[in-house]
Tab-separated table of C-alpha atoms and ligand atoms in Angstrom:
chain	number	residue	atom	x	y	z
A	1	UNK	CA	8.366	19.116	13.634
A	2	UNK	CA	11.526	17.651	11.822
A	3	UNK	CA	10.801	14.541	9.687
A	4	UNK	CA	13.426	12.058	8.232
A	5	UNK	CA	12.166	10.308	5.037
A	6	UNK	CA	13.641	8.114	3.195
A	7	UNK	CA	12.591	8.666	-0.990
A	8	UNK	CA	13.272	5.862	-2.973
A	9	UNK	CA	11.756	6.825	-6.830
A	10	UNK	CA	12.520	4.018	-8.335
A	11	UNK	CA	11.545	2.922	-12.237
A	12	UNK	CA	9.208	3.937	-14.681
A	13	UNK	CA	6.874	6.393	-13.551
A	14	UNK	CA	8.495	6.307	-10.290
A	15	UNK	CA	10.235	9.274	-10.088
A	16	UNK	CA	7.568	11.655	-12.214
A	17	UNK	CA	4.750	10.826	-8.995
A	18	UNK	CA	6.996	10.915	-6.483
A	19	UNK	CA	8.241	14.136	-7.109
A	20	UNK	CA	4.927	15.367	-6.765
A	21	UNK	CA	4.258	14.113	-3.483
A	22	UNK	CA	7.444	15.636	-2.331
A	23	UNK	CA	6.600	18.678	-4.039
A	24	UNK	CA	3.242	18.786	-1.869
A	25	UNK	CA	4.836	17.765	1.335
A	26	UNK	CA	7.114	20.803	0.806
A	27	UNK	CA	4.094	22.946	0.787
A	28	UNK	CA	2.857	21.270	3.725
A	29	UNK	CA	6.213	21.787	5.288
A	30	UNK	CA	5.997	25.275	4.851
A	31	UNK	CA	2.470	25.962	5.797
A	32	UNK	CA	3.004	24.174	9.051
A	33	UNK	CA	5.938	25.074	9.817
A	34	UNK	CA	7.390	21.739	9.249
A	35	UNK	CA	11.051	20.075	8.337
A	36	UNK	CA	11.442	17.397	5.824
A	37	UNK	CA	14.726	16.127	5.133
A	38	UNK	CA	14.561	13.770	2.449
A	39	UNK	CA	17.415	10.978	1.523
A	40	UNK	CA	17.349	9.544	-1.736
A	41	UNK	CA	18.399	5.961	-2.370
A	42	UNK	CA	17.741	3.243	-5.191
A	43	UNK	CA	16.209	0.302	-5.804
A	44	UNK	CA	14.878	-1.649	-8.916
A	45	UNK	CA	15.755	-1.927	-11.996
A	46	UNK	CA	17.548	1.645	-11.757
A	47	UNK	CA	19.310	0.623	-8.766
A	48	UNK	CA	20.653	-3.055	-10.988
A	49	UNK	CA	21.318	-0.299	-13.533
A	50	UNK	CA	23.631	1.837	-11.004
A	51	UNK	CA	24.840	-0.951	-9.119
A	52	UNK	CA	24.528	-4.340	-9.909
A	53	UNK	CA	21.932	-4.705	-7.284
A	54	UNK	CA	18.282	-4.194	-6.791
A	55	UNK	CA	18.447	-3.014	-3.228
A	56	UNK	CA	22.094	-1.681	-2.493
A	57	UNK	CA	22.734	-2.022	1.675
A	58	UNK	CA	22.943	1.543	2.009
A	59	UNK	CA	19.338	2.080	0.783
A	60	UNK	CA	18.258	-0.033	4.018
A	61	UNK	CA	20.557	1.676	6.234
A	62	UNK	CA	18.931	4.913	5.251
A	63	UNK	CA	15.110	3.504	5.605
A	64	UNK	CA	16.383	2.002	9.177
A	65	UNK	CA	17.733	5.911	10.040
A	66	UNK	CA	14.665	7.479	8.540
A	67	UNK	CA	11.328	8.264	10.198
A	68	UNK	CA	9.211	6.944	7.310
A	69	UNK	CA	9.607	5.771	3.501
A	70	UNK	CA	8.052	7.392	0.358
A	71	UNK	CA	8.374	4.692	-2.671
A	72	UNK	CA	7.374	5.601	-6.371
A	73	UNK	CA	7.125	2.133	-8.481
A	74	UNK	CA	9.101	-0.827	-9.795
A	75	UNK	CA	9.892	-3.032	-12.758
A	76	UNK	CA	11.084	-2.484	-16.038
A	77	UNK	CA	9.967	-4.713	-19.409
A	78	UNK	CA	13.262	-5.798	-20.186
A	79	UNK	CA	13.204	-8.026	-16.899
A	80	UNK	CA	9.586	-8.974	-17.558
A	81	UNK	CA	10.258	-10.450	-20.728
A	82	UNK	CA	12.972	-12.670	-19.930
A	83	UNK	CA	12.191	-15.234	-17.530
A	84	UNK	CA	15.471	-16.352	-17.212
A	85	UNK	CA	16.770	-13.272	-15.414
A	86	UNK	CA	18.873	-13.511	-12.100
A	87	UNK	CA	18.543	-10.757	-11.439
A	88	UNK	CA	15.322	-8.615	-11.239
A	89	UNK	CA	13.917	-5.342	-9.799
A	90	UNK	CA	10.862	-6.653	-7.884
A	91	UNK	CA	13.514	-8.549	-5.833
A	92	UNK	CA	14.261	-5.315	-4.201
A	93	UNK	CA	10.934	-4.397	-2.912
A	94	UNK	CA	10.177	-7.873	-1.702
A	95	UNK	CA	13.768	-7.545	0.223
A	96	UNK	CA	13.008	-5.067	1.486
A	97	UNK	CA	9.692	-5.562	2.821
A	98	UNK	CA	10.877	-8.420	4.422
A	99	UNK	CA	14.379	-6.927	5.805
A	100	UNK	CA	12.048	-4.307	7.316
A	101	UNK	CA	9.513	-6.882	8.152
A	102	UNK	CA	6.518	-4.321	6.646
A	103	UNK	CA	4.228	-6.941	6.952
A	104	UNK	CA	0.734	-5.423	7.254
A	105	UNK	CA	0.058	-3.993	3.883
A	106	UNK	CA	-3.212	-1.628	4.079
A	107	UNK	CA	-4.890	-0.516	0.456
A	108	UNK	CA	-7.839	1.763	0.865
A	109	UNK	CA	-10.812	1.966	-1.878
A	110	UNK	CA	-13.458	4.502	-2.242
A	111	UNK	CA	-15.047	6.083	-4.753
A	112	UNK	CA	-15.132	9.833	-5.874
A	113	UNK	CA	-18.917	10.695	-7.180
A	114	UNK	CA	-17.030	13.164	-9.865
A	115	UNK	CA	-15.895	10.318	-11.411
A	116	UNK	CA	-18.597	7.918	-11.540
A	117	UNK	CA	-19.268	8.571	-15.003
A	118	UNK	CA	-16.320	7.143	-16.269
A	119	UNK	CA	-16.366	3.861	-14.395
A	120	UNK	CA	-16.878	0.727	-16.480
A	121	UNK	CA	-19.247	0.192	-13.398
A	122	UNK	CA	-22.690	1.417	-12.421
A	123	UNK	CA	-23.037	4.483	-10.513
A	124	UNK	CA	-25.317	3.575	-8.200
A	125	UNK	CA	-23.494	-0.364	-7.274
A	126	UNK	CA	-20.526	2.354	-6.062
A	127	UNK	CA	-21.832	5.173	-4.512
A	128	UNK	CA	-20.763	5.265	-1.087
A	129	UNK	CA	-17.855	2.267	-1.602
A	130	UNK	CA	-15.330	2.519	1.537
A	131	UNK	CA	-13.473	-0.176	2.173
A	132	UNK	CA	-9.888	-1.191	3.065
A	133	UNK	CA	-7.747	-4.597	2.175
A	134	UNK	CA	-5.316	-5.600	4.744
A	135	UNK	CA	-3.074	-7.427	2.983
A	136	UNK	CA	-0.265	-9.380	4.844
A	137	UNK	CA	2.807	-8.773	2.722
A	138	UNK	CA	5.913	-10.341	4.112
A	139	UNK	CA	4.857	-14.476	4.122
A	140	UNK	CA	2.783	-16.866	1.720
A	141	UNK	CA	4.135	-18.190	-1.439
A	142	UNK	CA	6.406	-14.880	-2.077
A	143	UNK	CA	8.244	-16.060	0.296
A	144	UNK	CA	8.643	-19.679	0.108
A	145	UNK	CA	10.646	-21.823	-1.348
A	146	UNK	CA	11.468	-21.564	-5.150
A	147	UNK	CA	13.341	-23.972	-7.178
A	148	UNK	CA	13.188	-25.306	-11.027
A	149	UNK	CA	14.135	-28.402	-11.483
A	150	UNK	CA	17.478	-28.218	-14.003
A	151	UNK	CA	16.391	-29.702	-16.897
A	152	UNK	CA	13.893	-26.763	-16.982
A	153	UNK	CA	10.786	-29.519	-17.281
A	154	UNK	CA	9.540	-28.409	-13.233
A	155	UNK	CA	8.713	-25.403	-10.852
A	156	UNK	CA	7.743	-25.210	-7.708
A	157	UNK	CA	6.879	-22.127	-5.564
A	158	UNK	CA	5.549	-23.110	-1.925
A	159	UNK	CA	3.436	-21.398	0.165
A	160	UNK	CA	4.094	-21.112	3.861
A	161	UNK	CA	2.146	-19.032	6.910
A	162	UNK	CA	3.247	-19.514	10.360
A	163	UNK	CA	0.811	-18.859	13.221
A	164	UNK	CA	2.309	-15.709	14.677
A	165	UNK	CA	2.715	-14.126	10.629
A	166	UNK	CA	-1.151	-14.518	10.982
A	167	UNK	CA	-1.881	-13.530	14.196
A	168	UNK	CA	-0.385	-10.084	14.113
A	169	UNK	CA	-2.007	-8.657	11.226
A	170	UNK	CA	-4.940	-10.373	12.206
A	171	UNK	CA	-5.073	-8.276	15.381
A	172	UNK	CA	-4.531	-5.065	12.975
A	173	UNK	CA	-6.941	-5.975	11.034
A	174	UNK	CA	-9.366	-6.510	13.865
A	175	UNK	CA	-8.524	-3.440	15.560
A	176	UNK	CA	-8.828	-1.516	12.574
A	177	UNK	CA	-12.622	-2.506	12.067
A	178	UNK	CA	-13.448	-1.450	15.725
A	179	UNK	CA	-12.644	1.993	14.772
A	180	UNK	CA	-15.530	4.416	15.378
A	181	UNK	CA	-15.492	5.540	11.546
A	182	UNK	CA	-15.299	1.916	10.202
A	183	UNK	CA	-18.948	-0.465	9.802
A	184	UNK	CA	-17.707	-3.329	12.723
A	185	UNK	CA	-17.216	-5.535	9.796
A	186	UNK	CA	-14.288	-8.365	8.938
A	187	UNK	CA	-14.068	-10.243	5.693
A	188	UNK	CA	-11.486	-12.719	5.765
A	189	UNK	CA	-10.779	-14.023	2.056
A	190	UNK	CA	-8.998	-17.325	1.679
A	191	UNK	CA	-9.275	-20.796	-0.581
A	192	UNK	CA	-10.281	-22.963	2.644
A	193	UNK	CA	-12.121	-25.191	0.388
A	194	UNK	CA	-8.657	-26.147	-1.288
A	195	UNK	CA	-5.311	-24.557	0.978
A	196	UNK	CA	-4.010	-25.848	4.069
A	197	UNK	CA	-2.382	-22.575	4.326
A	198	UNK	CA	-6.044	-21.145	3.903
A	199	UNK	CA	-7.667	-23.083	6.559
A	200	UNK	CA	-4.774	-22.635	8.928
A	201	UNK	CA	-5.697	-18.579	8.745
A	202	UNK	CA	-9.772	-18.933	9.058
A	203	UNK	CA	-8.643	-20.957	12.095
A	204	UNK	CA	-6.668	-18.400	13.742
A	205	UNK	CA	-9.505	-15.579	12.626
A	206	UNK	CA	-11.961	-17.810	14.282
A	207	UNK	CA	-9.636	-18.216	17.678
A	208	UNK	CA	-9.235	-14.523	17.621
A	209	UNK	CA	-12.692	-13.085	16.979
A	210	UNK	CA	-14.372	-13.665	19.969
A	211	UNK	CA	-11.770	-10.693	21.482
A	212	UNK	CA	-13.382	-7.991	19.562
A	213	UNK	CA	-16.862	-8.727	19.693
A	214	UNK	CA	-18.148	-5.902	18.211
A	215	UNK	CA	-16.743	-7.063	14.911
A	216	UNK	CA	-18.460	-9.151	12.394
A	217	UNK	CA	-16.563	-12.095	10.659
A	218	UNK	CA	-17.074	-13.341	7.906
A	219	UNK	CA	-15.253	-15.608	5.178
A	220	UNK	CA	-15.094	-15.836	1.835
A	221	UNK	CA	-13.162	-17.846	-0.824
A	222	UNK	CA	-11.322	-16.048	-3.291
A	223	UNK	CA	-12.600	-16.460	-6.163
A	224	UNK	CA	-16.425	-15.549	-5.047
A	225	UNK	CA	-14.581	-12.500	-3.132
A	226	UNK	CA	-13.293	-11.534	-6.772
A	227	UNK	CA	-17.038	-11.568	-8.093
A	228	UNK	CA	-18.574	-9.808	-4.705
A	229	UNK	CA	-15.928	-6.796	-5.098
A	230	UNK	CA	-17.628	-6.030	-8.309
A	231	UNK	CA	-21.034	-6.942	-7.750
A	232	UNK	CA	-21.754	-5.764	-4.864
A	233	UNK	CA	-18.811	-3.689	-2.932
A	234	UNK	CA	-20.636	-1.663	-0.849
A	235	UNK	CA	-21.110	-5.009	1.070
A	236	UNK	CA	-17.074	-4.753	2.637
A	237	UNK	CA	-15.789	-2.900	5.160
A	238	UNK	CA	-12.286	-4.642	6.086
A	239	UNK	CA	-10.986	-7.434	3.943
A	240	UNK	CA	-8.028	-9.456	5.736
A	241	UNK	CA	-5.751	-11.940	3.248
A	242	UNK	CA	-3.293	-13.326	2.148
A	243	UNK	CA	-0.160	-11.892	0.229
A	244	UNK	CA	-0.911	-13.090	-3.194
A	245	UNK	CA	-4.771	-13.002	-3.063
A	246	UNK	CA	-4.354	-9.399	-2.085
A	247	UNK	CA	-2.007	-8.258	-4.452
A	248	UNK	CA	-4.568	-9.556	-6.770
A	249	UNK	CA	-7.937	-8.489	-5.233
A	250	UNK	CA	-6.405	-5.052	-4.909
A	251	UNK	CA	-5.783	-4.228	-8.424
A	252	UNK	CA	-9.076	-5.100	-9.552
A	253	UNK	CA	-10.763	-3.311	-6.811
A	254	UNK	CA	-9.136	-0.383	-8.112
A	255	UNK	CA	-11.195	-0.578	-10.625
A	256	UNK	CA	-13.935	0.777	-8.573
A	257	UNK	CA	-12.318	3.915	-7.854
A	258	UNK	CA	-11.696	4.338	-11.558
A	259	UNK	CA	-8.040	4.271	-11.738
A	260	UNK	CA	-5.183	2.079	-10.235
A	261	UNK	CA	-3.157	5.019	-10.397
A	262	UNK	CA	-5.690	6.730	-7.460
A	263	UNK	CA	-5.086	4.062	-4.962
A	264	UNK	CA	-2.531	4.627	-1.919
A	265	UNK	CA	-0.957	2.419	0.189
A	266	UNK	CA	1.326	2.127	3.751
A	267	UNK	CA	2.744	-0.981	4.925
A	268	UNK	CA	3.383	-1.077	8.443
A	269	UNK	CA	5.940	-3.098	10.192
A	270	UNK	CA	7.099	-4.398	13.538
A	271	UNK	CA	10.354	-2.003	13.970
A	272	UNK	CA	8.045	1.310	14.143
A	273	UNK	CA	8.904	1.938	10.403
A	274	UNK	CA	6.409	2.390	7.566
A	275	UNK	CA	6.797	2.812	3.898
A	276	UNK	CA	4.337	4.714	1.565
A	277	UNK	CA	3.614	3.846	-1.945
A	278	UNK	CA	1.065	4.358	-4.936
A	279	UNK	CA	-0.193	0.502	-5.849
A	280	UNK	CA	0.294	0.609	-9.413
A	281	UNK	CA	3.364	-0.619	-11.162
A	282	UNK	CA	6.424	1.206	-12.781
A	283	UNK	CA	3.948	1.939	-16.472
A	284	UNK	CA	7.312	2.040	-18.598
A	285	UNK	CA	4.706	3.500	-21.228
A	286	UNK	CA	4.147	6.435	-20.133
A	287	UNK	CA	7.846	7.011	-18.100
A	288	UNK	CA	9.107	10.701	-18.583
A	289	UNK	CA	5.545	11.398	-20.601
A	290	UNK	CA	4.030	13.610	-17.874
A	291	UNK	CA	0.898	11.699	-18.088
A	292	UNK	CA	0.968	9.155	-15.143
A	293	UNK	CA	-1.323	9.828	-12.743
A	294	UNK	CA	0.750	10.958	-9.226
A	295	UNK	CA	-2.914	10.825	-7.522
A	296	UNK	CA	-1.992	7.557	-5.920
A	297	UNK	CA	1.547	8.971	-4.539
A	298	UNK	CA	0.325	11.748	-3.118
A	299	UNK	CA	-2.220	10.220	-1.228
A	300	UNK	CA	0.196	7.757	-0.055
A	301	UNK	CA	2.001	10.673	1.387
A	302	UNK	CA	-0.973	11.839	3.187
A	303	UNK	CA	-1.296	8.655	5.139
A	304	UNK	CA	2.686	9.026	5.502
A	305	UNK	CA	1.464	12.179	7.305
A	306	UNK	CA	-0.907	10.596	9.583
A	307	UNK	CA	1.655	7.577	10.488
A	308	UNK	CA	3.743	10.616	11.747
A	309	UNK	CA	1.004	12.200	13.640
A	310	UNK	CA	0.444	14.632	11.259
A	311	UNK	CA	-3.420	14.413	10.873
A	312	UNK	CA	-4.990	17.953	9.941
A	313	UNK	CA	-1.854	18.206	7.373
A	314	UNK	CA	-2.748	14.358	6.208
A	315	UNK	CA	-6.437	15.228	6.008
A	316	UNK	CA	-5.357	18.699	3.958
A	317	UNK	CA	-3.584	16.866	1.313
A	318	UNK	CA	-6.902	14.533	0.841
A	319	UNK	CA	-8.529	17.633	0.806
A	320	UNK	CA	-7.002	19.041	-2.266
A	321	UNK	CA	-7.009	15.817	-3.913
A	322	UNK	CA	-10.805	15.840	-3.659
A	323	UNK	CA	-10.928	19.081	-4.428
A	324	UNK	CA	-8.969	18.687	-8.277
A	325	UNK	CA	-11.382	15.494	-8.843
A	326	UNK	CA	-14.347	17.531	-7.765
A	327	UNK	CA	-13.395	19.833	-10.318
A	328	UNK	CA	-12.077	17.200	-13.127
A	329	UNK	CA	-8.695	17.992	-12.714
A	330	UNK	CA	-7.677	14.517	-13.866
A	331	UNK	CA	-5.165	12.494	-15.657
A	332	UNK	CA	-5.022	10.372	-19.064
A	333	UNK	CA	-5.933	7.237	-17.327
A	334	UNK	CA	-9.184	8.873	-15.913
A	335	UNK	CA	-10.246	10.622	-18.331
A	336	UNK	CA	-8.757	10.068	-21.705
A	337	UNK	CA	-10.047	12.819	-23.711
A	338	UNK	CA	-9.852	16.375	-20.955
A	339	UNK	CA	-6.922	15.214	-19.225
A	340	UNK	CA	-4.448	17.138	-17.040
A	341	UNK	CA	-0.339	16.218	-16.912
A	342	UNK	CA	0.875	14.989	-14.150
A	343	UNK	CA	2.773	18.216	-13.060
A	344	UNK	CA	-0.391	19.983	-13.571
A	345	UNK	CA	-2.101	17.840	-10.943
A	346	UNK	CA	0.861	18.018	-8.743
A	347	UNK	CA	1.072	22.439	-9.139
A	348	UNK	CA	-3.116	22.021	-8.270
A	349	UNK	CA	-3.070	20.517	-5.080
A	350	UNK	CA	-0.071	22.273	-3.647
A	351	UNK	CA	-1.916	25.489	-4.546
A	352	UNK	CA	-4.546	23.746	-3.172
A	353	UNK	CA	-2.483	22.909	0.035
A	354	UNK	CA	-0.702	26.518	0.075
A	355	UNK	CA	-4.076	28.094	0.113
A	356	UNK	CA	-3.766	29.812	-2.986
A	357	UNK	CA	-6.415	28.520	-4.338
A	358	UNK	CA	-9.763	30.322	-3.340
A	359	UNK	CA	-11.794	28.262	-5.263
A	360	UNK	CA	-12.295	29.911	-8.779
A	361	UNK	CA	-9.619	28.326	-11.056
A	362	UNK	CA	-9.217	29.746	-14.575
A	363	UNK	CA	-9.189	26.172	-16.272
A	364	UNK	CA	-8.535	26.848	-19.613
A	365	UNK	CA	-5.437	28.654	-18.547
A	366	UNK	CA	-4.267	25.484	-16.752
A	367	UNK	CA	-5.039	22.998	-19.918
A	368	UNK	CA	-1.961	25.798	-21.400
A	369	UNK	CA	-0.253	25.093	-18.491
A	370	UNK	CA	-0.194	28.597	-17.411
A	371	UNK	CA	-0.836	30.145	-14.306
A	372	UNK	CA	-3.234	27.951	-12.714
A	373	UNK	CA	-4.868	31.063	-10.353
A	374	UNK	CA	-6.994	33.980	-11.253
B	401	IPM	C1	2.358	-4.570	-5.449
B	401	IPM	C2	3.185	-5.011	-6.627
B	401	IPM	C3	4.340	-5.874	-6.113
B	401	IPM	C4	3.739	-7.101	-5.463
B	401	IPM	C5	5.370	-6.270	-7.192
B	401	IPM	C6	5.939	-5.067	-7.892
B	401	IPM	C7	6.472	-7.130	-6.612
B	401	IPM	O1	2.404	-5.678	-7.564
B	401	IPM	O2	2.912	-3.933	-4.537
B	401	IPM	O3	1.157	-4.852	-5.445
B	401	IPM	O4	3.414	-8.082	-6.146
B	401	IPM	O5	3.594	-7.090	-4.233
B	402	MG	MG1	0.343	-5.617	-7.163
């Protein structure tokens, strides 16, 4: 099968993960026989850097040409710091989101039991945690209207949702939990008690339930949803919201897993075109270090696999991935003392995915970043 993807590394750590995800879906490319022809483009704070301009034209004209996307990170400090900037790198990503109208954005959590000893969070409140946040990622008050008033004493950002911007991740959402490997179960997380916004989308949920009645709603405000997710998050199976709330229910849900840097995402969108990326942020700390965790990317890439219809490559890719956390092949985020680099993970599960790994691993040799194979 020939592939066209479109790589955009981007800033910080960007580039270091991504090239291990395309590093793996070369060895998947070889083992099945596939072609991947990858297009490079910019966007961010590199792109501003190159070109004046966080998301150049040509870097949508090669995502609208290409069969899927494969995004590193964005942002860089000296934008962060100065709120006066005109420019700034997140504007490409949210342009391009919306130019490609990705609107369903889909963050998966579970847990790994090799790593449950290094959660801030009890072993036994996350055994068995599998759920996944559907966050809608194209509307809501990253989109609305922004002004500051010009003698700098007032802000406003407004938050819009239209019925139909609802509706059809609603319907994802719904369809989602009906799948045979999912619990049947719905969580829709709003602030109904306080948002028009937020009541207008528990309406719509409620109009829309009845049509998949083998799914169980329920709602719950945000704040109490930030609470439940670490008390108790074996109680979700699907969470539906809004763009900001999930942006911001996701990252701390990551916590669960251990890491943000192990977290994937895809966000899907109504042209047939889907973009992959890790959920964490650009981590100008550790840029060029070999230490960022490319975990998150390469999973991404696996469910870039499965959007293509590429499932027993997708499902070898999480394979390997389980199989260097099994064995506590991890990075400096996980576990700050034995840690792995980056490439080192990357080398691992393309050995992993090449089948040259049989299952003894030498590991002192890889800590010296030798051969990684007896
Ligand atoms: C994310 C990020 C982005 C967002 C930023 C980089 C604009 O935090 O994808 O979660 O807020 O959506
Ligand atoms: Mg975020």
């Amino acid at each position: 099968m020939k592939k066209k993807i479109a790589v955009i590394e981007g800033d910080g750590i960007g580039p270091e993960v991504t090239q291990q995800s395309i590093r793996i879906l070369n060895a998947i490319a070889e083992h099945f026989n596939h072609e991947f022809e990858y297009t490079y483009c910019l966007m961010g704070a590199d792109a501003i850097d190159k070109t004046g301009n966080p998301l150049p034209d040509e870097t949508i004209e090669v995502c609208l040409n290409s069969d899927a996307i494969l995004f590193g990170a964005i942002g860089h400090p000296k934008y962060d710091n100065d709120p006066t900037a005109k420019v700034r790198p997140e504007q490409g990503l949210l342009k391009l989101r919306k130019s490609l109208q990705l609107y369903s954005n889909i963050r998966p959590i579970k847990t790994y039991s090799s790593l449950f000893h290094l959660s801030p969070l009890k072993a036994k409140n996350i055994e068995g945690v599998d759920f996944i946040i559907f966050r809608e990622l194209t509307g809501g008050i990253y989109f609305g209207k922004k002004e500051t008033a010009a003698d700098g004493s007032q802000a406003t950002d407004e938050c819009t949702y239209t019925r139909q911007e609802i509706e059809r991740i609603a319907h994802l959402a719904f369809q989602f939990a009906q799948k045979p490997e999912r619990r049947k179960k719905l969580t829709l997380v709003d602030k109904a008690n306080v948002l028009e916004t937020s009541r207008l989308w528990r309406k719509i949920v409620q109009e829309i339930a009845p049509l998949y009645p083998d799914v169980a709603v329920d709602y719950m405000f945000v704040d109490n949803a930030a609470m439940q997710i670490i008390l108790n998050p074996k109680q979700f199976d699907v969470i539906l919201t809004e763009n900001m709330f999930g942006d911001i229910i996701s990252d701390e849900a990551s916590v669960i897993s251990g890491s943000l840097g192990l977290l994937p995402s895809a966000s899907l969108g109504t042209g047939g075109l889907a973009l992959f990326e890790p959920i964490h942020g650009s981590y100008p700390q550790a840029a060029g270090k070999d230490i960022a965790n490319p975990i998150g990317s390469i999973l991404s890439a696996a469910m870039m696999l499965e959007y293509l219809g590429l499932h027993e490559e997708g499902n070898l890719v999480r394979e390997a991935v389980n199989w260097t956390l099994m064995n506590s092949f991890v990075t400096k985020d996980i576990d700050p003392v034995n840690f792995y680099f980056t490439s080192t993970i990357g080398e691992l599960v393309s050995d992993f995915v090449s089948g040259k790994v049989s299952g003894s691993v030498n590991s002192q040799n890889i800590e010296l970043r030798k051969s990684t194979i007896i």
